[in-house]
Coordinates of C-alpha atoms and ligand atoms in Angstrom, one line a residue:
Chain E
M1 CA 103.3 176.4 116.9
T2 CA 103.4 173.6 114.5
T3 CA 106.4 174.6 112.5
K4 CA 108.3 175.3 115.5
I5 CA 107.5 171.7 116.7
R6 CA 108.8 170.2 113.2
E7 CA 111.8 172.5 113.3
L8 CA 112.4 170.7 117.1
L9 CA 111.8 167.3 116.0
A10 CA 114.2 167.3 112.9
K11 CA 116.9 168.5 115.1
H12 CA 116.2 166.3 118.3
G13 CA 114.0 163.4 117.3
A14 CA 116.6 161.3 115.4
L15 CA 114.6 159.9 113.3
P16 CA 115.5 158.0 110.4
V17 CA 113.0 159.6 108.0
S18 CA 112.4 162.9 107.2
V19 CA 110.1 165.1 109.5
E20 CA 108.3 166.5 106.6
T21 CA 107.0 162.9 105.1
L22 CA 105.2 162.8 108.5
A23 CA 101.5 163.6 108.9
D24 CA 100.7 165.6 112.0
T25 CA 99.1 162.7 113.1
A26 CA 101.4 160.1 112.0
D27 CA 102.9 157.8 114.9
L28 CA 106.4 159.2 115.9
Y29 CA 107.5 155.9 117.9
E30 CA 106.4 154.0 114.8
A31 CA 108.6 156.3 112.8
G32 CA 111.7 155.6 115.0
L33 CA 111.6 157.9 118.2
S34 CA 113.5 156.3 120.7
S35 CA 112.8 157.2 124.3
F36 CA 116.2 159.0 124.5
A37 CA 115.4 161.4 121.6
S38 CA 112.0 162.1 123.2
V39 CA 113.3 163.0 126.3
Q40 CA 115.6 165.5 124.3
L41 CA 112.8 166.6 122.3
M42 CA 110.6 167.1 125.5
L43 CA 113.9 169.3 126.9
A44 CA 114.0 171.2 123.7
L45 CA 110.2 172.2 123.5
E46 CA 110.4 173.1 127.2
D47 CA 113.3 175.5 126.3
A48 CA 111.7 177.0 123.0
F49 CA 108.3 177.4 124.9
D50 CA 109.3 178.4 128.2
V51 CA 107.4 175.7 129.8
E52 CA 107.7 172.6 131.8
F53 CA 105.7 169.5 131.3
P54 CA 104.5 168.4 134.5
E55 CA 104.4 164.9 135.7
T56 CA 100.8 164.3 133.8
L57 CA 101.9 165.2 130.6
L58 CA 105.3 162.6 130.5
N59 CA 104.2 159.9 129.0
R60 CA 104.2 158.4 125.8
K61 CA 101.0 159.3 124.6
S62 CA 101.5 163.3 125.1
F63 CA 104.7 162.8 122.3
A64 CA 102.8 160.1 120.2
S65 CA 102.4 162.7 117.5
I66 CA 103.0 166.0 116.2
A67 CA 99.5 166.8 116.9
A68 CA 99.9 165.6 120.6
I69 CA 103.0 167.4 121.3
R70 CA 100.9 170.6 120.0
D71 CA 98.2 169.8 122.6
A72 CA 100.4 169.2 125.4
V73 CA 102.4 172.3 124.8
A74 CA 99.2 174.6 123.9
S75 CA 97.6 173.1 127.1
L76 CA 100.7 174.9 129.0
T77 CA 101.1 178.1 126.8
E78 CA 98.0 180.6 126.7
E79 CA 98.9 180.5 122.8
P80 CA 95.8 179.2 120.7
V81 CA 96.4 175.7 118.9
A82 CA 97.6 177.2 115.5
Chain R
M1 CA 87.4 116.8 142.1
N2 CA 89.4 118.0 139.2
E3 CA 93.2 118.8 139.4
L4 CA 92.2 122.9 139.7
A5 CA 89.5 122.4 142.5
K6 CA 91.9 120.0 144.4
A7 CA 94.7 122.7 143.7
K8 CA 92.8 125.3 145.2
A9 CA 91.5 123.7 148.5
L10 CA 94.7 125.0 149.7
S11 CA 96.1 128.4 150.0
L12 CA 98.3 129.7 147.1
T13 CA 101.1 130.1 150.0
E14 CA 100.9 126.4 150.8
R15 CA 101.1 125.6 147.5
A16 CA 103.7 127.1 146.8
R17 CA 105.7 125.9 150.1
R18 CA 105.1 122.2 148.7
A19 CA 106.7 123.0 145.5
A20 CA 109.5 124.5 147.1
A21 CA 109.9 121.6 149.4
V22 CA 110.5 119.3 146.2
A23 CA 113.2 122.8 144.7
A24 CA 114.9 122.9 148.0
A25 CA 115.8 119.2 148.0
N26 CA 117.2 119.5 144.3
A27 CA 118.8 123.0 144.4
D28 CA 122.3 121.8 144.7
D29 CA 122.1 119.1 142.2
V30 CA 120.0 121.3 139.8
D31 CA 123.2 124.0 140.7
A32 CA 126.0 121.8 140.6
A33 CA 125.0 119.8 137.2
G34 CA 123.6 122.9 135.6
R35 CA 120.7 121.0 134.6
F36 CA 116.9 122.4 134.5
P37 CA 114.9 122.3 137.3
R38 CA 112.4 119.2 136.4
E39 CA 111.2 118.2 139.4
A40 CA 110.6 121.7 140.8
V41 CA 108.7 122.4 137.4
D42 CA 107.2 119.5 137.8
A43 CA 105.7 120.1 141.2
M44 CA 104.4 123.7 140.0
K45 CA 102.5 122.2 137.5
A46 CA 101.2 119.8 140.0
E47 CA 100.1 122.6 142.3
R48 CA 98.6 124.3 139.3
L49 CA 100.8 127.3 139.6
L50 CA 101.6 128.1 135.9
G51 CA 98.0 129.1 135.7
I52 CA 97.1 131.3 138.3
Q53 CA 97.8 134.6 136.9
I54 CA 95.7 133.5 134.0
P55 CA 92.1 135.5 134.6
A56 CA 89.7 133.1 136.2
Y57 CA 87.0 133.3 133.2
L58 CA 89.7 131.5 131.1
G59 CA 90.5 128.7 133.5
G60 CA 93.2 130.6 135.8
E61 CA 92.6 131.9 139.2
S62 CA 93.3 135.9 138.1
A63 CA 96.2 136.1 141.0
T64 CA 97.4 139.5 141.6
T65 CA 100.9 140.3 141.1
A66 CA 101.3 140.8 144.8
E67 CA 100.5 137.1 145.1
I68 CA 102.7 135.9 142.4
A69 CA 105.7 138.1 144.0
E70 CA 105.1 135.9 147.2
V71 CA 104.9 132.5 145.5
C72 CA 108.4 134.0 143.7
C73 CA 109.8 134.7 147.1
I74 CA 109.0 131.2 148.5
L75 CA 110.3 129.4 145.4
G76 CA 113.7 131.5 145.4
Q77 CA 114.2 130.6 149.1
A78 CA 114.1 126.9 148.4
C79 CA 116.0 127.1 144.7
A80 CA 116.9 130.7 143.2
A81 CA 116.8 129.3 139.6
S82 CA 113.3 127.7 140.1
G83 CA 112.1 130.7 141.7
M84 CA 113.3 132.5 138.4
V85 CA 111.8 130.2 135.8
F86 CA 108.9 130.5 137.7
A87 CA 109.1 134.2 137.7
M88 CA 110.1 134.5 134.2
H89 CA 107.1 132.6 133.0
Q90 CA 104.8 134.6 134.9
I91 CA 106.6 137.9 133.5
K92 CA 105.7 136.6 129.6
A93 CA 102.1 135.6 131.2
S94 CA 101.7 139.0 132.3
S95 CA 102.2 140.1 128.7
L96 CA 99.2 138.1 127.4
V97 CA 96.9 139.0 130.4
S98 CA 97.5 142.9 129.9
H99 CA 97.9 143.0 126.8
G100 CA 95.9 139.8 125.2
E101 CA 92.3 140.1 126.0
G102 CA 90.0 140.6 123.4
A103 CA 92.4 138.8 120.6
P104 CA 90.8 135.5 120.0
W105 CA 94.1 133.4 119.4
H106 CA 95.5 134.8 122.8
E107 CA 92.7 134.4 124.8
A108 CA 92.1 130.9 123.5
Y109 CA 95.9 130.3 124.4
M110 CA 95.6 131.5 127.7
R111 CA 92.6 129.2 128.5
R112 CA 95.1 126.4 127.4
I113 CA 98.0 127.6 129.5
A114 CA 95.7 127.3 132.7
A115 CA 94.3 124.1 131.3
D116 CA 97.5 122.5 130.8
Q117 CA 99.9 124.3 132.5
L118 CA 101.8 125.4 130.0
L119 CA 105.6 126.9 130.5
L120 CA 106.5 130.2 128.5
A121 CA 109.9 131.2 127.5
S122 CA 111.1 134.5 126.6
A123 CA 113.7 136.0 123.6
T124 CA 114.3 139.8 124.2
T125 CA 118.1 139.6 124.0
E126 CA 119.6 139.7 120.5
G127 CA 123.4 139.2 119.3
G128 CA 124.5 142.8 118.7
I129 CA 121.6 144.7 121.1
G130 CA 122.2 142.8 124.7
G131 CA 119.9 143.8 127.2
N132 CA 118.3 147.1 125.3
L133 CA 115.0 145.4 125.1
R134 CA 113.4 148.3 123.3
N135 CA 115.6 147.8 120.2
S136 CA 115.4 144.9 117.6
I137 CA 117.9 143.9 114.8
C138 CA 115.6 141.0 113.6
A139 CA 112.4 141.6 111.8
I140 CA 109.1 139.7 111.3
E141 CA 107.9 139.1 108.0
V142 CA 104.3 138.6 107.7
D143 CA 103.1 136.9 104.8
G144 CA 99.5 136.8 104.1
D145 CA 98.1 134.7 107.1
T146 CA 102.0 133.6 108.1
C147 CA 104.6 135.1 110.0
R148 CA 107.9 134.1 109.9
L149 CA 111.3 135.3 112.0
T150 CA 114.9 134.4 112.5
K151 CA 116.1 135.7 115.6
D152 CA 119.8 135.5 117.1
A153 CA 118.6 135.2 120.6
T154 CA 121.7 134.4 122.5
V155 CA 119.9 134.5 125.8
I156 CA 116.6 132.5 126.0
S157 CA 116.3 130.4 129.5
Y158 CA 114.8 126.7 129.8
A159 CA 114.4 127.4 125.7
T160 CA 114.1 123.5 124.6
E161 CA 111.9 122.9 128.1
A162 CA 109.4 125.3 127.6
D163 CA 106.0 124.8 125.5
A164 CA 106.3 128.7 123.8
I165 CA 108.9 131.4 123.3
L166 CA 107.3 134.7 123.4
I167 CA 109.8 136.8 121.2
T168 CA 110.7 140.4 120.3
S169 CA 111.1 141.8 116.5
R170 CA 110.6 144.9 114.8
A171 CA 107.4 144.9 113.2
R172 CA 108.1 144.9 109.7
A173 CA 111.3 145.0 107.5
D174 CA 111.4 148.4 107.1
S175 CA 110.4 149.1 110.7
A176 CA 112.8 151.4 113.0
P177 CA 114.5 149.3 115.7
S178 CA 112.3 150.5 118.1
D179 CA 108.7 149.9 116.2
Q180 CA 108.5 146.2 117.7
V181 CA 106.1 143.5 118.1
M182 CA 106.1 140.7 120.4
T183 CA 104.5 137.4 119.1
V184 CA 103.9 133.7 120.6
F185 CA 105.6 130.9 118.9
E186 CA 104.7 127.6 119.9
K187 CA 106.8 124.6 120.2
G188 CA 106.8 122.6 116.8
Q189 CA 106.4 126.0 115.3
Y190 CA 110.2 127.0 115.4
T191 CA 113.9 125.6 115.6
L192 CA 116.6 126.5 118.0
E193 CA 120.0 125.9 116.7
K194 CA 122.1 126.3 119.8
T195 CA 124.9 128.9 119.5
H196 CA 126.0 129.6 123.4
H197 CA 126.4 127.1 126.1
W198 CA 125.2 128.3 129.6
D199 CA 127.9 127.4 131.7
T200 CA 127.6 130.3 134.4
L201 CA 128.3 131.2 138.1
G202 CA 125.2 131.3 139.2
M203 CA 121.6 130.6 138.2
R204 CA 123.0 127.5 136.1
G205 CA 119.4 126.1 136.5
T206 CA 117.8 128.5 134.5
R207 CA 119.9 126.9 131.4
S208 CA 119.7 130.5 129.2
D209 CA 121.6 129.3 126.6
G210 CA 121.9 131.1 123.1
F211 CA 120.1 129.8 120.1
I212 CA 119.3 130.9 116.2
F213 CA 115.8 131.0 116.6
K214 CA 113.7 130.3 113.3
G215 CA 110.0 130.4 113.6
E216 CA 106.9 130.7 111.2
A217 CA 103.5 130.5 112.7
P218 CA 99.9 132.2 112.2
A219 CA 100.2 135.8 111.9
E220 CA 97.2 135.9 114.5
Q221 CA 100.0 134.8 117.1
I222 CA 101.3 138.6 116.7
L223 CA 100.3 140.3 120.0
P224 CA 97.7 142.7 119.1
K225 CA 99.7 145.8 121.0
P226 CA 103.1 147.5 119.8
F227 CA 105.7 146.0 122.0
A228 CA 106.8 149.2 123.4
E229 CA 103.4 149.5 125.1
I230 CA 103.7 146.1 126.4
A231 CA 106.8 146.9 127.7
A232 CA 106.0 150.0 129.5
Q233 CA 102.6 148.9 131.0
S234 CA 103.2 145.2 132.2
M235 CA 106.7 144.0 131.5
L236 CA 108.6 146.6 133.3
A237 CA 106.9 146.5 136.4
N238 CA 106.3 142.5 136.5
S239 CA 109.8 141.7 135.6
H240 CA 111.4 144.2 138.0
I241 CA 108.8 143.5 140.9
L242 CA 108.8 139.4 140.2
W243 CA 112.5 138.9 140.1
S244 CA 112.9 141.3 143.2
G245 CA 110.6 138.7 144.8
V246 CA 113.2 136.0 143.8
W247 CA 115.8 138.0 144.9
F248 CA 114.4 138.6 148.0
G249 CA 113.7 135.1 148.6
I250 CA 117.4 134.0 148.0
A251 CA 118.7 137.5 150.7
S252 CA 115.7 136.0 153.4
D253 CA 117.2 132.2 153.3
A254 CA 120.7 134.1 153.7
F255 CA 119.2 135.6 156.4
A256 CA 117.5 132.4 157.9
R257 CA 120.8 130.7 157.6
A258 CA 122.8 133.4 159.6
Q259 CA 120.4 133.7 162.1
V260 CA 120.1 129.8 162.8
F261 CA 124.1 130.3 163.1
V262 CA 123.9 133.1 165.5
R263 CA 121.1 131.3 167.7
A264 CA 123.4 128.1 168.1
A265 CA 126.5 130.0 169.0
A266 CA 124.1 132.1 171.7
R267 CA 122.9 129.3 173.2
K268 CA 126.4 128.0 173.8
T269 CA 127.5 130.6 175.6
P270 CA 124.7 131.7 177.5
G271 CA 125.3 135.1 179.1
T272 CA 127.1 136.7 175.9
V273 CA 125.7 138.0 172.8
P274 CA 127.5 136.1 169.7
P275 CA 129.9 138.8 167.5
G276 CA 127.8 137.8 164.6
A277 CA 124.5 139.2 166.1
L278 CA 125.4 143.0 165.4
R279 CA 125.6 141.8 161.7
L280 CA 122.9 139.9 161.7
A281 CA 120.9 143.2 163.1
E282 CA 122.4 145.2 160.3
A283 CA 121.5 142.4 157.4
S284 CA 118.2 142.4 159.1
N285 CA 117.6 146.2 158.4
L286 CA 118.9 145.5 154.8
L287 CA 116.4 142.8 154.3
Q288 CA 113.7 145.0 155.6
L289 CA 114.4 148.0 152.9
V290 CA 114.4 145.5 150.1
K291 CA 111.0 144.2 151.4
S292 CA 109.6 147.5 152.0
N293 CA 110.7 148.6 148.7
I294 CA 109.2 145.7 146.6
L295 CA 106.1 146.4 148.6
A296 CA 105.9 150.0 147.6
A297 CA 106.3 149.0 143.9
L298 CA 103.4 146.6 144.5
Q299 CA 101.3 149.4 145.5
Q300 CA 102.4 151.6 143.1
Y301 CA 101.9 149.2 140.2
D302 CA 98.5 148.4 141.6
A303 CA 97.9 152.0 141.7
A304 CA 99.3 152.6 138.1
Q305 CA 97.0 149.8 136.5
K306 CA 93.5 151.7 137.5
D307 CA 94.9 154.6 135.3
E308 CA 96.6 154.2 132.1
T309 CA 98.6 157.6 131.8
K310 CA 100.2 156.8 135.1
L311 CA 101.2 153.2 133.9
S312 CA 103.0 155.1 130.7
S313 CA 104.5 158.0 133.0
M314 CA 108.1 158.6 133.4
G315 CA 107.6 159.0 137.4
F316 CA 106.4 155.2 137.0
A317 CA 109.2 153.9 135.1
V318 CA 112.0 155.9 137.5
A319 CA 110.1 153.9 140.4
M320 CA 110.0 150.4 138.8
N321 CA 113.8 151.0 137.6
N322 CA 115.0 152.0 141.3
V323 CA 113.2 149.0 142.3
K324 CA 115.3 146.6 140.6
I325 CA 118.7 148.8 141.3
A326 CA 117.7 148.5 145.1
S327 CA 116.9 145.0 145.4
S328 CA 119.9 143.7 143.1
Q329 CA 122.3 145.7 144.7
T330 CA 121.3 145.6 148.6
I331 CA 120.8 141.4 148.7
L332 CA 124.6 141.3 147.6
E333 CA 125.6 143.2 150.8
I334 CA 122.7 141.0 153.0
I335 CA 124.1 137.9 151.9
N336 CA 127.9 139.2 152.6
H337 CA 126.9 140.3 155.9
C338 CA 125.4 136.4 156.1
L339 CA 128.6 135.0 155.2
L340 CA 130.5 137.1 157.9
I341 CA 128.4 135.9 160.5
A342 CA 129.0 131.9 159.6
G343 CA 132.1 132.3 158.5
I344 CA 134.1 129.3 157.1
M345 CA 130.7 127.4 157.8
G346 CA 129.1 129.2 155.5
Y347 CA 131.6 129.5 152.9
K348 CA 132.1 125.3 152.4
N349 CA 129.2 123.6 150.5
G350 CA 127.3 121.2 151.9
T351 CA 126.7 122.8 155.8
P352 CA 123.1 124.1 157.0
Y353 CA 124.8 127.8 156.8
S354 CA 126.5 127.1 153.2
L355 CA 125.9 130.6 151.3
G356 CA 128.0 130.1 148.3
R357 CA 125.4 129.1 145.8
H358 CA 122.8 132.4 147.5
L359 CA 125.8 134.5 146.7
R360 CA 126.8 133.2 142.9
D361 CA 122.9 133.1 142.1
A362 CA 122.1 137.0 143.5
H363 CA 125.3 138.1 141.2
S364 CA 123.2 137.7 138.3
A365 CA 120.5 140.3 139.5
Q366 CA 123.0 143.4 138.5
L367 CA 123.0 141.7 135.1
M368 CA 119.8 141.3 134.3
I369 CA 119.0 143.9 132.0
S370 CA 122.4 145.2 133.2
N371 CA 122.3 148.1 136.4
D372 CA 124.3 150.6 134.5
R373 CA 121.8 150.3 131.1
I374 CA 118.7 151.0 133.6
L375 CA 120.7 153.8 135.5
G376 CA 121.1 155.1 132.4
N377 CA 117.8 155.3 131.1
T378 CA 116.5 156.9 134.7
S379 CA 119.0 159.6 134.2
T380 CA 117.8 160.2 131.0
M381 CA 114.1 160.4 132.3
L382 CA 115.5 162.6 135.1
L383 CA 116.3 165.4 133.0
V384 CA 112.7 166.1 132.6
N385 CA 110.9 164.4 135.2
K386 CA 110.8 165.8 138.4
Q387 CA 111.3 163.7 141.7
D388 CA 107.9 163.3 143.6
T389 CA 109.3 165.1 147.1
S390 CA 106.0 164.4 149.1
L391 CA 106.4 160.5 151.5
L392 CA 102.9 159.5 150.4
G393 CA 102.5 160.5 146.8
Ligands
LIG401 C1 119.5 134.2 134.8 C2 119.6 134.9 134.0 C3 118.3 134.9 132.9 C4 118.3 135.3 131.3 N1 117.3 134.8 131.0 C5 116.5 135.5 129.7 C6 115.7 135.0 128.6 O1 115.4 134.0 129.1 N2 115.8 135.6 127.4 C7 116.1 136.8 127.6 O2 116.1 137.5 126.4 N3 117.4 137.4 128.2 C8 117.5 136.4 129.2 N4 118.3 137.1 130.0 C9 119.5 138.1 129.5 C10 119.5 139.3 130.6 O3 118.0 139.8 130.9 C11 120.0 140.7 129.5 O4 119.2 140.9 128.3 C12 121.4 140.3 129.3 O5 122.3 140.0 130.5 C13 122.2 141.4 128.9 O6 123.6 141.0 128.3 P1 124.8 141.5 128.3 O7 125.4 142.1 129.9 O8 125.9 140.8 127.6 O9 125.0 142.9 127.5 P2 124.4 144.5 127.3 O10 123.0 144.9 127.9 O11 124.7 144.8 126.1 O12 125.7 144.9 128.4 C14 126.8 144.4 128.5 C15 127.9 145.8 129.3 O13 127.8 147.0 128.7 C16 127.5 147.9 129.5 N5 126.7 148.7 129.1 C17 125.7 148.6 127.7 N6 125.0 149.1 127.6 C18 125.3 150.2 128.3 C19 124.5 151.4 128.8 N7 123.1 152.0 127.3 N8 124.2 152.4 129.4 C20 125.4 151.5 130.5 N9 126.2 150.3 130.3 C21 125.6 149.8 129.4 C22 127.1 147.5 130.8 O14 128.1 147.5 131.8 C23 126.9 146.0 130.7 O15 127.4 145.2 131.6 C24 118.8 136.4 131.4 C25 120.2 136.9 132.0 C26 120.3 136.0 133.1 C27 121.4 136.3 134.2

């Protein structure tokens, strides 16, 4: 799941830095994730994992790091966190 | 009795009304001369209104956003520019109150705001960025215990009158544009080189000139939380609600003038309903919509303050954006109705029904962070945020 998230982040995150340089816990907003890009990323995640983020997950915290995104997506899928 | 105890013997609204009376007496001159509303701001200080939001344990009165919005409305009815100066000051104070607690420098500064009735200004707008306040070009430089910042701040209201400027920048020289901090620079810690003159259609008394800001201060004056959090958790709601309070004030004063006009006509021709009465009913309907919208936002903000996830949620941001859009657009409709009711007497300056200043001041509302920009943000969020379809939720 983390690999897929990283792939989508690279494609939709519009980050000024390479995703490979970011640790799973790195702050994505500090890395330059804009609110527009975060929405594009959410859409891509919804599509890739066939989930819909509920209102409770649509906040800055849920998308603050790769690890946070993994937790958010995992909470919506049966897939164990890997 | 000390100053605060004396002021507090009256209710907040009574104190606001006394300051508003001073603002009203000078409103036309402030507008015509495009000058800072000195008398009104002095009256706010005399009524100890600048420190009301500061927590009581730091010498303030722990006023709620609702109470502050009411003061904005009262001042806005008298002089929109004075009301907006007060609102902008309180929006900056909200950043300190919500995000400065626990930071020794900021707590001490809050004490001084309350004790000395200090006036805070804001510099988010930047040349090349405009109203996109979640982005900065300039970066603060932290060198040991000192921070330095140069910003092409194209709009800073009452900059030369303020005791401090709260200014946004990137957090470091290598930060992304959206990785921002906000810093308090006190008068004496910065220079302002004027670049733009504020000679505008309305809100002339806010004196929102442009400057090259150059500041140097102890680095501990940088707010400890990222600006992204400040913007989402306190500034968004406070600015949209408090601005709306001022704007509602402008519209309700216009309405009051139109109503006097209609009632005078009714008394002159007993037994008939004057032609303006129907329009007044329409304006009353719109005024109630604006009021209800602000009250609903106050309730939502109050609920969200107890729940940080809600506060930074998209649903909350969409709701706060909608309040700003609705009030900034609807007040224009209301004032236009009032102008049609009062006719030439409203169009002329210097009559009891004059509405020129109201209409000109009200036109700033759509530009104060462009409505198109705000609608753009909302439309992005609505790609993932599903509308709450319930009535009470
Ligand atoms: C009375 C008053 C007092 C103010 N006081 C202060 C102050 O004290 N401190 C401060 O920092 N600022 C202040 N401002 C500035 C204000 O809040 C806005 O930042 C500023 O008015 C935006 O300027 P702009 O319209 O030139 O720029 P922009 O935001 O760049 O907008 C320019 C135009 O481009 C269009 N546009 C740009 N981007 C988009 C987009 N993404 N989507 C759709 N349309 C877009 C819009 O139509 C807009 O009208 C004040 C403004 C007013 C009216």
